[in-house]
Structures are given as structure tokens and as C-alpha cells.
Amino acid sequence: MAHPFVSNSNILHRSFARQPDRVVSASGLSLFLESGREILDASAGPAVSCLGFGRPEIAEVVANQMNQLPYLYSGARFTCDVTEELESMLLQGQPGGLSKAIFHERGMTQKHHVIARKQSYHGNTIGALCVSGHKSRRAMYGHWLSHNVSFVDPCFAYRLKGNESDQDYVKRLADQLEAEILRIGPENVSAFVAETVSGTTLGCLPAVPGYFKAVREICDRHDVLLILDEIMCGKALGGGFVPLSGVLLRNKIFDALADGSQGLAHGHTLQADPVVCAAALEAQRIIRDEDLLTNAREMGKVLERLLRTNLGHMEYVGDIRGRGLFWAVEFVQDRGTKTPFPADMRLCHQIVDKALDLGLNILGNLGETGDIHVDHAIMSPPYVVTESELGRMVGILRESIQTVMSEVIDIQGA
């Protein structure tokens, strides 16, 4: 049977209707295509390749670890030095009271309900999707999703704050969260889940000052865990070289596990994999030894300045927001009313595609995420980015926006 697909690959790619460009190599911040084209990666994948491409020291430690100890099953009574070293590095000084790590509440089983935020995204497993307020991604799995989840408003100052002061806005959101906890019953609510800086659903959305402090106080008052999802806005543990995630716990949570089941009921086949942990440990050493977090902060200021200077005056740019090297540009039809473009125009995807045609890789929003349609483009370059590279990136983004918007206006005026 013939299908109207243009892809002839045997791999089930994200899109069936488009033949993906084949990448043959990468170096620094550049991807090199089979066609000979060079693409400047301004998004670090989905904010993953924080060290850029081509780090021979990571390749070396991976090769050494493969020769020394390539695999260890964490379900048996084994551990190894490299895994313990990585955990110690991440938890040095017990940041925020965190003292234990798992790579990949008190034992009160009646606490079965989770509160999350609207227009959020926490992952594509059924469990993660249950607590994701992403409209289109939830829609097709509705019958599979738990009903023990409810949602409150995100901290979205650009669209939801109105004329309130930051303090009044924080109080309104905090009151809403506390009211939801009381509605469900504190004895039933196990956790509140939130992205510290929202990712692709709302576009690099930071909270207003005081928001998470208020949330923390409410959660503590009602014995509710606060789970902060920093998969996208935080540093990539593996530096983009290996797949790795981690869960960091406070002593209070570990004590509950130790006093109760005295272990974890489930695990993963490749949990705490030695090769992956070796690569991640070296990546974290590079970040520390090269002081890349300082560079990220300084280049983040440069990126903000370049975006505001080059794009801030554009008629269809509604908001520019972010933190560090994690920034988004939101597009609107009218800056005064903040009216978004129709969702079926797929405006941000047009801009992302045009940028790629011009040699720049950026991110756009993930479909219809909720009641508020948000068209945005994200730039999240690696920590090693230079000021000149940022200038090139913003220049191409500006050209992409100008080209697409001129075409959109021509179509609307026709």
C-alpha cells in the first residue's frame, strides 16, 4: 500500500512526512550535513549538548571505562567507584538539603494525589504525561491517564499577571495552590510538580520573584513534596554525550524510605551504568574546571542584550524572556492586546524551518499546549558559546522572523 510519506528511511522518525537531513559529523557548535552544509546549533539539541560537540577527554574516559567495567546491574548487590564519585560531586555540600541521588514522603500510602501546573510538560511516559498539563499530548492518551492529578495556573506574568504587583500575583497563585491542596485534602496530596523555568510549552518562562519561596512554604505547611523538574532548564548531566537523568532527594525522603520499605521496588536495566556515569562525571568536571557556569551567566547577559536590541522593536515580537543561556521569543499579532496568531498557521514552525534553511538550528513550541496559544522560538546554546557566535545566531533568527512575517502579512493581505 502506498503512503504519502516522503521519508524512505527504515527508522521511525518523529515526522513521517519529511526526509530528515543526514548529519555526518559535528564540532564545536556546528553540525555538518551530508550535503556539505553547516548548521549552527543554537539550541544544543533540546538544551542537552551543553558542552558543544567534540570533547576527546570524554571519549577517552568512556573508552577506559568500557575496558575496565562496561556494565554493572544495580539490581544485584553491586556498585562501583565512578557511580559513587558522580553522586558525591552532585551532592557536594548538600545543596538545598539534598543528600541522596538516584540515577535514571514519609511512607503514607493515602497520599495519592499530585498537583501540577497547566501547560506544563514533564515527559512522554504515561506517569510523566499524567502530571503534564500539555493539552494535545494528553489528548490521545486520556483513558490511560490517572485521575489523581489536578492542575493550577502556571506563573505566566506576560499573559496572566495583569496590573498586579509581583507580590500580589504571587499571593494569588499561592492562594490558588493552597486552595487546591485543601480541596483535595492535605492528607491525600503527595506532591506539587513544577518546572523551575518552563521549557517548550510556554517558552523559557521564569517565575516572578517570590513565587517558589511561597510555593515551598505552602508545601512544607501541608506536608506536600515539592518536585522541581529541571530536565531542560538545568545543566545536562551527561553534557550531551550520554543519556542520563538523576533524582536528588532530601534526607526527609530518604529517611521515610529507610524506615519503610528499606529500598526501591523498581529500577532500570541501565540504572547507574558505569560507562554513562564515567562520561557524566567527566562532563561535570569540565563544567567545573573550565568555569562554564560563569561563562553561561555572562554569555546569557549578552544573549539577552542581543535579543532585545535586535528583536525587541519588531512589530510581532510580544515578549523576550529567559534566564542564563535559556531564552525564548514569543510572537503575537498585536503587541497591545497580545493576541496570538492562529494555531493552524504553525507560525513558530515556519520560523524554525526558515532558520534551518539559513543555517541555524533552534526550537519551537510543542503543538497546542493549552488554553493559551503560545508561539515561540527558543535559543539555548551550549555553555561554551562565544559572543561572536551569539551575534551570528541572533542575526539569522532576525532574518528568519523578517522573512516569514513578510510572507504571512502578504498572505493575510491577499
mmCIF file of C-alpha atoms in Angstrom:
data_model
loop_
_atom_site.group_PDB
_atom_site.id
_atom_site.type_symbol
_atom_site.label_atom_id
_atom_site.label_comp_id
_atom_site.label_asym_id
_atom_site.label_seq_id
_atom_site.Cartn_x
_atom_site.Cartn_y
_atom_site.Cartn_z
ATOM 1 C CA MET A 1 0.000 0.000 0.000
ATOM 2 C CA ALA A 2 1.381 3.398 -0.975
ATOM 3 C CA HIS A 3 1.639 6.082 1.675
ATOM 4 C CA PRO A 4 2.050 9.808 1.077
ATOM 5 C CA PHE A 5 5.331 9.827 3.005
ATOM 6 C CA VAL A 6 8.494 11.299 1.587
ATOM 7 C CA SER A 7 10.822 9.589 4.089
ATOM 8 C CA ASN A 8 12.447 6.412 2.755
ATOM 9 C CA SER A 9 14.265 5.571 5.999
ATOM 10 C CA ASN A 10 13.725 2.304 7.854
ATOM 11 C CA ILE A 11 13.818 4.262 11.107
ATOM 12 C CA LEU A 12 10.529 5.506 12.530
ATOM 13 C CA HIS A 13 11.462 9.199 12.673
ATOM 14 C CA ARG A 14 9.444 11.869 14.508
ATOM 15 C CA SER A 15 7.887 13.011 11.240
ATOM 16 C CA PHE A 16 6.811 10.545 8.551
ATOM 17 C CA ALA A 17 6.227 13.299 6.013
ATOM 18 C CA ARG A 18 9.738 14.692 5.771
ATOM 19 C CA GLN A 19 13.097 13.217 4.905
ATOM 20 C CA PRO A 20 15.454 14.275 7.727
ATOM 21 C CA ASP A 21 18.785 15.870 6.866
ATOM 22 C CA ARG A 22 21.652 13.466 7.420
ATOM 23 C CA VAL A 23 24.389 14.701 9.761
ATOM 24 C CA VAL A 24 27.838 13.210 9.147
ATOM 25 C CA SER A 25 29.890 14.983 11.823
ATOM 26 C CA ALA A 26 29.870 17.747 14.405
ATOM 27 C CA SER A 27 32.423 20.031 16.006
ATOM 28 C CA GLY A 28 32.139 22.903 18.442
ATOM 29 C CA LEU A 29 28.675 24.369 17.871
ATOM 30 C CA SER A 30 28.343 23.171 14.274
ATOM 31 C CA LEU A 31 26.605 20.229 12.628
ATOM 32 C CA PHE A 32 27.909 19.175 9.205
ATOM 33 C CA LEU A 33 25.400 17.656 6.794
ATOM 34 C CA GLU A 34 25.899 15.073 4.082
ATOM 35 C CA SER A 35 25.053 17.808 1.581
ATOM 36 C CA GLY A 36 28.051 19.837 2.750
ATOM 37 C CA ARG A 37 26.007 22.437 4.609
ATOM 38 C CA GLU A 38 26.993 23.654 8.077
ATOM 39 C CA ILE A 39 24.288 24.231 10.699
ATOM 40 C CA LEU A 40 24.963 26.369 13.765
ATOM 41 C CA ASP A 41 23.252 24.675 16.711
ATOM 42 C CA ALA A 42 21.666 27.436 18.802
ATOM 43 C CA SER A 43 19.519 25.052 20.839
ATOM 44 C CA ALA A 44 22.035 22.380 21.928
ATOM 45 C CA GLY A 45 19.507 19.820 20.713
ATOM 46 C CA PRO A 46 16.668 20.313 23.198
ATOM 47 C CA ALA A 47 19.023 22.122 25.616
ATOM 48 C CA VAL A 48 21.170 18.994 26.040
ATOM 49 C CA SER A 49 24.589 19.401 24.369
ATOM 50 C CA CYS A 50 25.797 21.941 26.892
ATOM 51 C CA LEU A 51 29.488 21.372 26.100
ATOM 52 C CA GLY A 52 29.119 21.548 22.343
ATOM 53 C CA PHE A 53 30.407 18.778 20.085
ATOM 54 C CA GLY A 54 33.788 17.073 20.144
ATOM 55 C CA ARG A 55 35.316 16.559 23.589
ATOM 56 C CA PRO A 56 38.140 13.998 23.259
ATOM 57 C CA GLU A 57 38.594 13.804 27.033
ATOM 58 C CA ILE A 58 35.068 12.405 27.399
ATOM 59 C CA ALA A 59 35.671 9.898 24.608
ATOM 60 C CA GLU A 60 38.833 8.808 26.416
ATOM 61 C CA VAL A 61 37.177 8.204 29.796
ATOM 62 C CA VAL A 62 34.345 6.317 28.079
ATOM 63 C CA ALA A 63 36.840 4.047 26.300
ATOM 64 C CA ASN A 64 38.772 3.457 29.531
ATOM 65 C CA GLN A 65 35.603 2.644 31.460
ATOM 66 C CA MET A 66 34.456 0.233 28.753
ATOM 67 C CA ASN A 67 37.742 -1.624 29.101
ATOM 68 C CA GLN A 68 37.667 -1.588 32.906
ATOM 69 C CA LEU A 69 33.981 -2.183 33.732
ATOM 70 C CA PRO A 70 31.483 -1.805 30.877
ATOM 71 C CA TYR A 71 28.298 -2.809 32.713
ATOM 72 C CA LEU A 72 27.016 -3.409 36.212
ATOM 73 C CA TYR A 73 23.460 -4.357 37.136
ATOM 74 C CA SER A 74 22.254 -2.177 40.001
ATOM 75 C CA GLY A 75 19.615 -4.771 40.902
ATOM 76 C CA ALA A 76 22.369 -7.038 42.224
ATOM 77 C CA ARG A 77 24.498 -6.256 45.282
ATOM 78 C CA PHE A 78 26.990 -4.174 43.307
ATOM 79 C CA THR A 79 28.161 -0.604 42.965
ATOM 80 C CA CYS A 80 31.332 0.947 41.549
ATOM 81 C CA ASP A 81 33.674 3.879 42.127
ATOM 82 C CA VAL A 82 32.589 6.026 39.195
ATOM 83 C CA THR A 83 28.915 5.960 40.194
ATOM 84 C CA GLU A 84 29.730 6.866 43.792
ATOM 85 C CA GLU A 85 32.062 9.671 42.636
ATOM 86 C CA LEU A 86 29.378 11.193 40.425
ATOM 87 C CA GLU A 87 26.826 11.149 43.240
ATOM 88 C CA SER A 88 29.348 12.735 45.621
ATOM 89 C CA MET A 89 30.141 15.505 43.133
ATOM 90 C CA LEU A 90 26.480 16.338 42.526
ATOM 91 C CA LEU A 91 25.683 16.368 46.229
ATOM 92 C CA GLN A 92 28.815 18.155 47.448
ATOM 93 C CA GLY A 93 27.826 20.444 50.300
ATOM 94 C CA GLN A 94 24.264 19.033 50.301
ATOM 95 C CA PRO A 95 22.780 21.810 48.124
ATOM 96 C CA GLY A 96 19.310 22.744 49.319
ATOM 97 C CA GLY A 97 19.410 19.942 51.879
ATOM 98 C CA LEU A 98 19.734 17.292 49.144
ATOM 99 C CA SER A 99 21.773 14.334 50.291
ATOM 100 C CA LYS A 100 20.932 11.275 48.171
ATOM 101 C CA ALA A 101 20.826 10.578 44.448
ATOM 102 C CA ILE A 102 19.134 8.040 42.217
ATOM 103 C CA PHE A 103 20.288 7.813 38.615
ATOM 104 C CA HIS A 104 17.820 7.330 35.765
ATOM 105 C CA GLU A 105 7.362 11.205 51.760
ATOM 106 C CA ARG A 106 7.066 9.500 54.615
ATOM 107 C CA GLY A 107 5.517 6.177 53.831
ATOM 108 C CA MET A 108 1.951 7.494 53.755
ATOM 109 C CA THR A 109 0.151 5.440 51.124
ATOM 110 C CA GLN A 110 -3.051 7.501 51.331
ATOM 111 C CA LYS A 111 -1.187 10.452 49.789
ATOM 112 C CA HIS A 112 -2.070 9.514 46.236
ATOM 113 C CA HIS A 113 -2.874 12.859 44.587
ATOM 114 C CA VAL A 114 -0.448 15.080 42.665
ATOM 115 C CA ILE A 115 -0.933 18.741 41.765
ATOM 116 C CA ALA A 116 0.828 20.102 38.677
ATOM 117 C CA ARG A 117 0.587 23.205 36.510
ATOM 118 C CA LYS A 118 -1.391 23.850 33.356
ATOM 119 C CA GLN A 119 0.554 23.968 30.088
ATOM 120 C CA SER A 120 3.487 22.044 31.504
ATOM 121 C CA TYR A 121 5.410 19.072 30.151
ATOM 122 C CA HIS A 122 7.349 16.533 32.205
ATOM 123 C CA GLY A 123 7.980 13.649 29.805
ATOM 124 C CA ASN A 124 6.407 11.109 27.482
ATOM 125 C CA THR A 125 5.970 8.082 29.728
ATOM 126 C CA ILE A 126 2.409 7.563 30.958
ATOM 127 C CA GLY A 127 3.398 8.538 34.501
ATOM 128 C CA ALA A 128 5.129 11.737 33.404
ATOM 129 C CA LEU A 129 2.324 12.571 30.992
ATOM 130 C CA CYS A 130 -0.202 12.234 33.828
ATOM 131 C CA VAL A 131 1.321 15.266 35.544
ATOM 132 C CA SER A 132 1.863 17.195 32.302
ATOM 133 C CA GLY A 133 -0.650 19.915 31.532
ATOM 134 C CA HIS A 134 0.018 19.666 27.798
ATOM 135 C CA LYS A 135 -3.324 19.615 26.009
ATOM 136 C CA SER A 136 -2.502 17.991 22.673
ATOM 137 C CA ARG A 137 -0.042 15.443 24.070
ATOM 138 C CA ARG A 138 -2.521 14.311 26.726
ATOM 139 C CA ALA A 139 -5.493 14.123 24.364
ATOM 140 C CA MET A 140 -4.772 10.805 22.671
ATOM 141 C CA TYR A 141 -3.964 9.033 25.956
ATOM 142 C CA GLY A 142 -6.866 10.312 28.047
ATOM 143 C CA HIS A 143 -8.152 6.849 29.010
ATOM 144 C CA TRP A 144 -4.718 5.810 30.248
ATOM 145 C CA LEU A 145 -4.014 8.821 32.443
ATOM 146 C CA SER A 146 -4.552 8.883 36.196
ATOM 147 C CA HIS A 147 -7.421 10.950 37.558
ATOM 148 C CA ASN A 148 -5.484 11.546 40.778
ATOM 149 C CA VAL A 149 -3.894 14.653 39.276
ATOM 150 C CA SER A 150 -5.197 18.213 39.173
ATOM 151 C CA PHE A 151 -3.770 21.418 37.747
ATOM 152 C CA VAL A 152 -3.295 25.017 38.837
ATOM 153 C CA ASP A 153 -2.221 28.058 36.827
ATOM 154 C CA PRO A 154 1.411 28.500 35.801
ATOM 155 C CA CYS A 155 3.350 31.592 36.830
ATOM 156 C CA PHE A 156 2.977 33.358 33.462
ATOM 157 C CA ALA A 157 3.456 37.056 34.152
ATOM 158 C CA TYR A 158 3.345 38.178 30.493
ATOM 159 C CA ARG A 159 -0.182 36.843 29.956
ATOM 160 C CA LEU A 160 -1.769 36.185 33.350
ATOM 161 C CA LYS A 161 -0.423 38.818 35.736
ATOM 162 C CA GLY A 162 -2.462 41.802 34.540
ATOM 163 C CA ASN A 163 -1.931 45.024 36.507
ATOM 164 C CA GLU A 164 -0.997 43.281 39.751
ATOM 165 C CA SER A 165 2.299 43.814 41.517
ATOM 166 C CA ASP A 166 4.641 40.825 41.642
ATOM 167 C CA GLN A 167 3.754 40.408 45.312
ATOM 168 C CA ASP A 168 0.002 40.369 44.662
ATOM 169 C CA TYR A 169 0.408 37.998 41.716
ATOM 170 C CA VAL A 170 2.474 35.581 43.804
ATOM 171 C CA LYS A 171 -0.145 35.703 46.560
ATOM 172 C CA ARG A 172 -2.941 34.917 44.093
ATOM 173 C CA LEU A 173 -1.074 31.913 42.695
ATOM 174 C CA ALA A 174 -0.066 30.738 46.167
ATOM 175 C CA ASP A 175 -3.656 31.030 47.390
ATOM 176 C CA GLN A 176 -4.820 29.032 44.377
ATOM 177 C CA LEU A 177 -2.333 26.247 45.108
ATOM 178 C CA GLU A 178 -3.246 26.137 48.792
ATOM 179 C CA ALA A 179 -6.964 26.123 47.972
ATOM 180 C CA GLU A 180 -6.414 23.123 45.693
ATOM 181 C CA ILE A 181 -4.488 21.279 48.406
ATOM 182 C CA LEU A 182 -7.311 21.954 50.871
ATOM 183 C CA ARG A 183 -9.947 20.908 48.310
ATOM 184 C CA ILE A 184 -8.280 17.544 47.788
ATOM 185 C CA GLY A 185 -7.274 17.267 51.443
ATOM 186 C CA PRO A 186 -3.641 17.649 52.587
ATOM 187 C CA GLU A 187 -3.737 14.068 53.807
ATOM 188 C CA ASN A 188 -4.285 12.981 50.184
ATOM 189 C CA VAL A 189 -1.815 15.242 48.336
ATOM 190 C CA SER A 190 1.639 13.752 47.902
ATOM 191 C CA ALA A 191 3.382 16.330 45.712
ATOM 192 C CA PHE A 192 3.339 19.528 43.699
ATOM 193 C CA VAL A 193 5.303 19.323 40.432
ATOM 194 C CA ALA A 194 6.646 22.337 38.548
ATOM 195 C CA GLU A 195 9.329 23.327 36.062
ATOM 196 C CA THR A 196 11.698 25.872 37.604
ATOM 197 C CA VAL A 197 11.884 27.609 34.224
ATOM 198 C CA SER A 198 9.229 26.355 31.808
ATOM 199 C CA GLY A 199 10.557 24.656 28.682
ATOM 200 C CA THR A 200 8.994 24.255 25.265
ATOM 201 C CA THR A 201 5.350 24.522 26.336
ATOM 202 C CA LEU A 202 5.469 28.162 27.431
ATOM 203 C CA GLY A 203 8.949 29.102 26.275
ATOM 204 C CA CYS A 204 11.720 29.680 28.846
ATOM 205 C CA LEU A 205 9.253 31.095 31.336
ATOM 206 C CA PRO A 206 10.860 32.106 34.658
ATOM 207 C CA ALA A 207 8.764 32.654 37.760
ATOM 208 C CA VAL A 208 8.365 36.138 39.210
ATOM 209 C CA PRO A 209 10.407 36.843 42.373
ATOM 210 C CA GLY A 210 8.992 35.181 45.468
ATOM 211 C CA TYR A 211 6.890 32.561 43.676
ATOM 212 C CA PHE A 212 8.854 29.438 44.560
ATOM 213 C CA LYS A 213 9.518 30.679 48.089
ATOM 214 C CA ALA A 214 5.744 30.924 48.600
ATOM 215 C CA VAL A 215 5.218 27.511 46.999
ATOM 216 C CA ARG A 216 7.888 25.974 49.228
ATOM 217 C CA GLU A 217 6.231 27.375 52.370
ATOM 218 C CA ILE A 218 2.795 26.053 51.363
ATOM 219 C CA CYS A 219 4.146 22.598 50.551
ATOM 220 C CA ASP A 220 6.019 22.419 53.857
ATOM 221 C CA ARG A 221 2.960 23.616 55.782
ATOM 222 C CA HIS A 222 0.802 20.814 54.366
ATOM 223 C CA ASP A 223 3.496 18.103 54.245
ATOM 224 C CA VAL A 224 3.468 18.035 50.441
ATOM 225 C CA LEU A 225 6.605 17.220 48.463
ATOM 226 C CA LEU A 226 7.856 19.891 46.064
ATOM 227 C CA ILE A 227 9.222 18.260 42.912
ATOM 228 C CA LEU A 228 11.187 20.602 40.646
ATOM 229 C CA ASP A 229 11.642 19.410 37.073
ATOM 230 C CA GLU A 230 14.904 20.865 35.769
ATOM 231 C CA ILE A 231 15.463 18.416 32.918
ATOM 232 C CA MET A 232 15.506 21.224 30.361
ATOM 233 C CA CYS A 233 16.465 24.379 32.242
ATOM 234 C CA GLY A 234 19.188 22.764 34.369
ATOM 235 C CA LYS A 235 22.586 21.504 33.319
ATOM 236 C CA ALA A 236 22.594 18.321 31.242
ATOM 237 C CA LEU A 237 24.226 15.675 33.433
ATOM 238 C CA GLY A 238 25.876 13.870 30.528
ATOM 239 C CA GLY A 239 26.840 17.039 28.684
ATOM 240 C CA GLY A 240 25.006 15.758 25.613
ATOM 241 C CA PHE A 241 27.389 12.819 25.199
ATOM 242 C CA VAL A 242 25.396 10.151 27.041
ATOM 243 C CA PRO A 243 21.763 9.773 28.145
ATOM 244 C CA LEU A 244 21.476 10.280 31.889
ATOM 245 C CA SER A 245 18.985 11.752 34.323
ATOM 246 C CA GLY A 246 19.039 11.905 38.086
ATOM 247 C CA VAL A 247 16.727 12.367 41.049
ATOM 248 C CA LEU A 248 18.115 14.192 44.082
ATOM 249 C CA LEU A 249 16.425 13.648 47.456
ATOM 250 C CA ARG A 250 16.304 15.439 50.794
ATOM 251 C CA ASN A 251 17.162 13.484 53.934
ATOM 252 C CA LYS A 252 13.491 13.555 54.959
ATOM 253 C CA ILE A 253 12.502 11.492 51.926
ATOM 254 C CA PHE A 254 15.387 9.066 52.260
ATOM 255 C CA ASP A 255 14.578 8.543 55.941
ATOM 256 C CA ALA A 256 10.999 7.647 55.001
ATOM 257 C CA LEU A 257 12.256 5.043 52.531
ATOM 258 C CA ALA A 258 14.764 3.691 55.036
ATOM 259 C CA ASP A 259 12.135 3.428 57.782
ATOM 260 C CA GLY A 260 9.600 1.842 55.446
ATOM 261 C CA SER A 261 10.429 -0.455 52.545
ATOM 262 C CA GLN A 262 14.205 -0.069 53.049
ATOM 263 C CA GLY A 263 14.728 0.005 49.319
ATOM 264 C CA LEU A 264 13.304 0.771 45.900
ATOM 265 C CA ALA A 265 10.722 -1.571 44.428
ATOM 266 C CA HIS A 266 11.640 -0.782 40.835
ATOM 267 C CA GLY A 267 14.733 0.034 38.833
ATOM 268 C CA HIS A 268 16.074 0.196 35.291
ATOM 269 C CA THR A 269 18.322 -2.221 33.448
ATOM 270 C CA LEU A 270 20.875 0.513 32.775
ATOM 271 C CA GLN A 271 20.414 2.410 36.042
ATOM 272 C CA ALA A 272 23.734 3.844 37.306
ATOM 273 C CA ASP A 273 25.514 2.434 34.236
ATOM 274 C CA PRO A 274 29.302 2.748 34.766
ATOM 275 C CA VAL A 275 30.116 3.952 31.243
ATOM 276 C CA VAL A 276 27.398 6.594 31.293
ATOM 277 C CA CYS A 277 28.365 7.731 34.796
ATOM 278 C CA ALA A 278 32.024 7.985 33.747
ATOM 279 C CA ALA A 279 31.099 10.264 30.856
ATOM 280 C CA ALA A 280 28.824 12.346 33.077
ATOM 281 C CA LEU A 281 31.492 12.655 35.767
ATOM 282 C CA GLU A 282 33.981 13.962 33.206
ATOM 283 C CA ALA A 283 31.370 16.351 31.797
ATOM 284 C CA GLN A 284 30.730 17.765 35.266
ATOM 285 C CA ARG A 285 34.477 18.112 35.854
ATOM 286 C CA ILE A 286 34.806 20.068 32.607
ATOM 287 C CA ILE A 287 31.968 22.377 33.645
ATOM 288 C CA ARG A 288 33.687 22.930 36.994
ATOM 289 C CA ASP A 289 37.304 23.195 35.822
ATOM 290 C CA GLU A 290 36.546 25.498 32.878
ATOM 291 C CA ASP A 291 34.163 27.584 34.997
ATOM 292 C CA LEU A 292 31.497 27.200 32.335
ATOM 293 C CA LEU A 293 28.635 28.232 34.590
ATOM 294 C CA THR A 294 30.247 31.655 34.837
ATOM 295 C CA ASN A 295 30.519 31.765 31.046
ATOM 296 C CA ALA A 296 26.867 30.734 30.798
ATOM 297 C CA ARG A 297 25.854 33.600 33.071
ATOM 298 C CA GLU A 298 27.982 36.158 31.219
ATOM 299 C CA MET A 299 27.004 34.974 27.740
ATOM 300 C CA GLY A 300 23.398 34.822 28.933
ATOM 301 C CA LYS A 301 23.550 38.563 29.569
ATOM 302 C CA VAL A 302 24.993 39.053 26.086
ATOM 303 C CA LEU A 303 22.253 36.911 24.538
ATOM 304 C CA GLU A 304 19.537 38.853 26.338
ATOM 305 C CA ARG A 305 21.023 42.150 25.170
ATOM 306 C CA LEU A 306 21.323 40.959 21.560
ATOM 307 C CA LEU A 307 17.755 39.643 21.518
ATOM 308 C CA ARG A 308 16.271 42.800 23.000
ATOM 309 C CA THR A 309 18.358 45.087 20.782
ATOM 310 C CA ASN A 310 17.765 43.210 17.531
ATOM 311 C CA LEU A 311 14.249 41.834 18.037
ATOM 312 C CA GLY A 312 12.630 43.893 20.789
ATOM 313 C CA HIS A 313 11.385 46.573 18.391
ATOM 314 C CA MET A 314 9.866 44.130 15.884
ATOM 315 C CA GLU A 315 6.130 44.540 15.420
ATOM 316 C CA TYR A 316 5.253 40.896 16.000
ATOM 317 C CA VAL A 317 7.598 40.151 18.913
ATOM 318 C CA GLY A 318 5.480 40.231 22.064
ATOM 319 C CA ASP A 319 7.883 39.096 24.750
ATOM 320 C CA ILE A 320 11.532 38.137 25.204
ATOM 321 C CA ARG A 321 12.194 36.109 28.362
ATOM 322 C CA GLY A 322 14.513 33.601 29.952
ATOM 323 C CA ARG A 323 17.426 33.057 32.298
ATOM 324 C CA GLY A 324 21.084 32.251 31.736
ATOM 325 C CA LEU A 325 21.505 30.844 28.220
ATOM 326 C CA PHE A 326 17.869 29.708 28.023
ATOM 327 C CA TRP A 327 15.795 32.320 26.137
ATOM 328 C CA ALA A 328 12.572 32.477 24.154
ATOM 329 C CA VAL A 329 10.910 34.974 21.840
ATOM 330 C CA GLU A 330 7.090 34.957 21.801
ATOM 331 C CA PHE A 331 5.256 36.108 18.671
ATOM 332 C CA VAL A 332 1.896 37.898 18.653
ATOM 333 C CA GLN A 333 -0.390 39.507 16.087
ATOM 334 C CA ASP A 334 -0.813 42.614 18.214
ATOM 335 C CA ARG A 335 1.613 43.734 20.913
ATOM 336 C CA GLY A 336 -1.033 45.767 22.706
ATOM 337 C CA THR A 337 -3.643 43.019 23.027
ATOM 338 C CA LYS A 338 -1.085 40.159 22.990
ATOM 339 C CA THR A 339 -3.357 38.331 20.539
ATOM 340 C CA PRO A 340 -1.606 35.178 19.327
ATOM 341 C CA PHE A 341 -1.532 34.047 15.725
ATOM 342 C CA PRO A 342 -3.993 31.262 14.820
ATOM 343 C CA ALA A 343 -2.639 27.881 15.886
ATOM 344 C CA ASP A 344 -3.224 26.369 12.448
ATOM 345 C CA MET A 345 -0.716 28.831 10.970
ATOM 346 C CA ARG A 346 2.056 26.980 12.846
ATOM 347 C CA LEU A 347 3.949 30.262 12.840
ATOM 348 C CA CYS A 348 6.823 29.253 15.073
ATOM 349 C CA HIS A 349 7.391 26.123 12.976
ATOM 350 C CA GLN A 350 7.643 28.287 9.887
ATOM 351 C CA ILE A 351 10.270 30.397 11.655
ATOM 352 C CA VAL A 352 12.162 27.315 12.876
ATOM 353 C CA ASP A 353 12.150 25.856 9.345
ATOM 354 C CA LYS A 354 13.306 29.125 7.805
ATOM 355 C CA ALA A 355 16.125 29.412 10.349
ATOM 356 C CA LEU A 356 17.278 25.893 9.458
ATOM 357 C CA ASP A 357 17.238 26.818 5.765
ATOM 358 C CA LEU A 358 19.509 29.737 6.683
ATOM 359 C CA GLY A 359 21.877 27.548 8.730
ATOM 360 C CA LEU A 360 20.561 27.865 12.291
ATOM 361 C CA ASN A 361 19.007 25.189 14.500
ATOM 362 C CA ILE A 362 16.500 26.496 17.084
ATOM 363 C CA LEU A 363 13.459 25.101 18.912
ATOM 364 C CA GLY A 364 9.771 25.960 18.643
ATOM 365 C CA ASN A 365 6.736 25.231 20.792
ATOM 366 C CA LEU A 366 5.278 21.732 21.055
ATOM 367 C CA GLY A 367 1.881 21.970 19.388
ATOM 368 C CA GLU A 368 -1.336 23.045 21.107
ATOM 369 C CA THR A 369 -0.287 23.094 24.752
ATOM 370 C CA GLY A 370 -3.404 24.517 26.406
ATOM 371 C CA ASP A 371 -5.953 27.302 26.601
ATOM 372 C CA ILE A 372 -3.352 29.962 25.813
ATOM 373 C CA HIS A 373 -1.731 29.527 22.412
ATOM 374 C CA VAL A 374 1.937 30.459 22.651
ATOM 375 C CA ASP A 375 4.054 30.806 19.502
ATOM 376 C CA HIS A 376 7.689 30.999 20.495
ATOM 377 C CA ALA A 377 11.207 30.205 19.371
ATOM 378 C CA ILE A 378 13.872 29.083 21.836
ATOM 379 C CA MET A 379 17.611 29.639 21.852
ATOM 380 C CA SER A 380 19.597 27.562 24.361
ATOM 381 C CA PRO A 381 23.183 27.441 23.054
ATOM 382 C CA PRO A 382 25.935 25.432 24.774
ATOM 383 C CA TYR A 383 27.791 26.906 27.736
ATOM 384 C CA VAL A 384 30.925 27.258 25.576
ATOM 385 C CA VAL A 385 29.286 29.719 23.158
ATOM 386 C CA THR A 386 31.159 32.932 22.339
ATOM 387 C CA GLU A 387 29.851 36.459 21.853
ATOM 388 C CA SER A 388 30.561 36.352 18.119
ATOM 389 C CA GLU A 389 28.635 33.079 17.768
ATOM 390 C CA LEU A 390 25.702 34.598 19.637
ATOM 391 C CA GLY A 391 25.784 37.538 17.239
ATOM 392 C CA ARG A 392 25.561 35.178 14.251
ATOM 393 C CA MET A 393 22.705 33.247 15.852
ATOM 394 C CA VAL A 394 20.596 36.300 16.627
ATOM 395 C CA GLY A 395 21.283 37.735 13.170
ATOM 396 C CA ILE A 396 19.982 34.597 11.457
ATOM 397 C CA LEU A 397 16.984 34.449 13.792
ATOM 398 C CA ARG A 398 16.122 38.058 12.963
ATOM 399 C CA GLU A 399 16.349 37.348 9.228
ATOM 400 C CA SER A 400 14.162 34.254 9.653
ATOM 401 C CA ILE A 401 11.475 36.219 11.513
ATOM 402 C CA GLN A 402 11.535 39.043 8.976
ATOM 403 C CA THR A 403 11.239 36.654 6.028
ATOM 404 C CA VAL A 404 8.410 34.579 7.496
ATOM 405 C CA MET A 405 6.467 37.579 8.775
ATOM 406 C CA SER A 406 6.637 39.334 5.402
ATOM 407 C CA GLU A 407 5.205 36.199 3.797
ATOM 408 C CA VAL A 408 2.491 35.937 6.469
ATOM 409 C CA ILE A 409 1.452 39.571 6.007
ATOM 410 C CA ASP A 410 1.326 39.129 2.226
ATOM 411 C CA ILE A 411 -0.953 36.104 2.647
ATOM 412 C CA GLN A 412 -3.202 37.859 5.167
ATOM 413 C CA GLY A 413 -3.462 40.896 2.913
ATOM 414 C CA ALA A 414 -4.299 38.863 -0.173
#
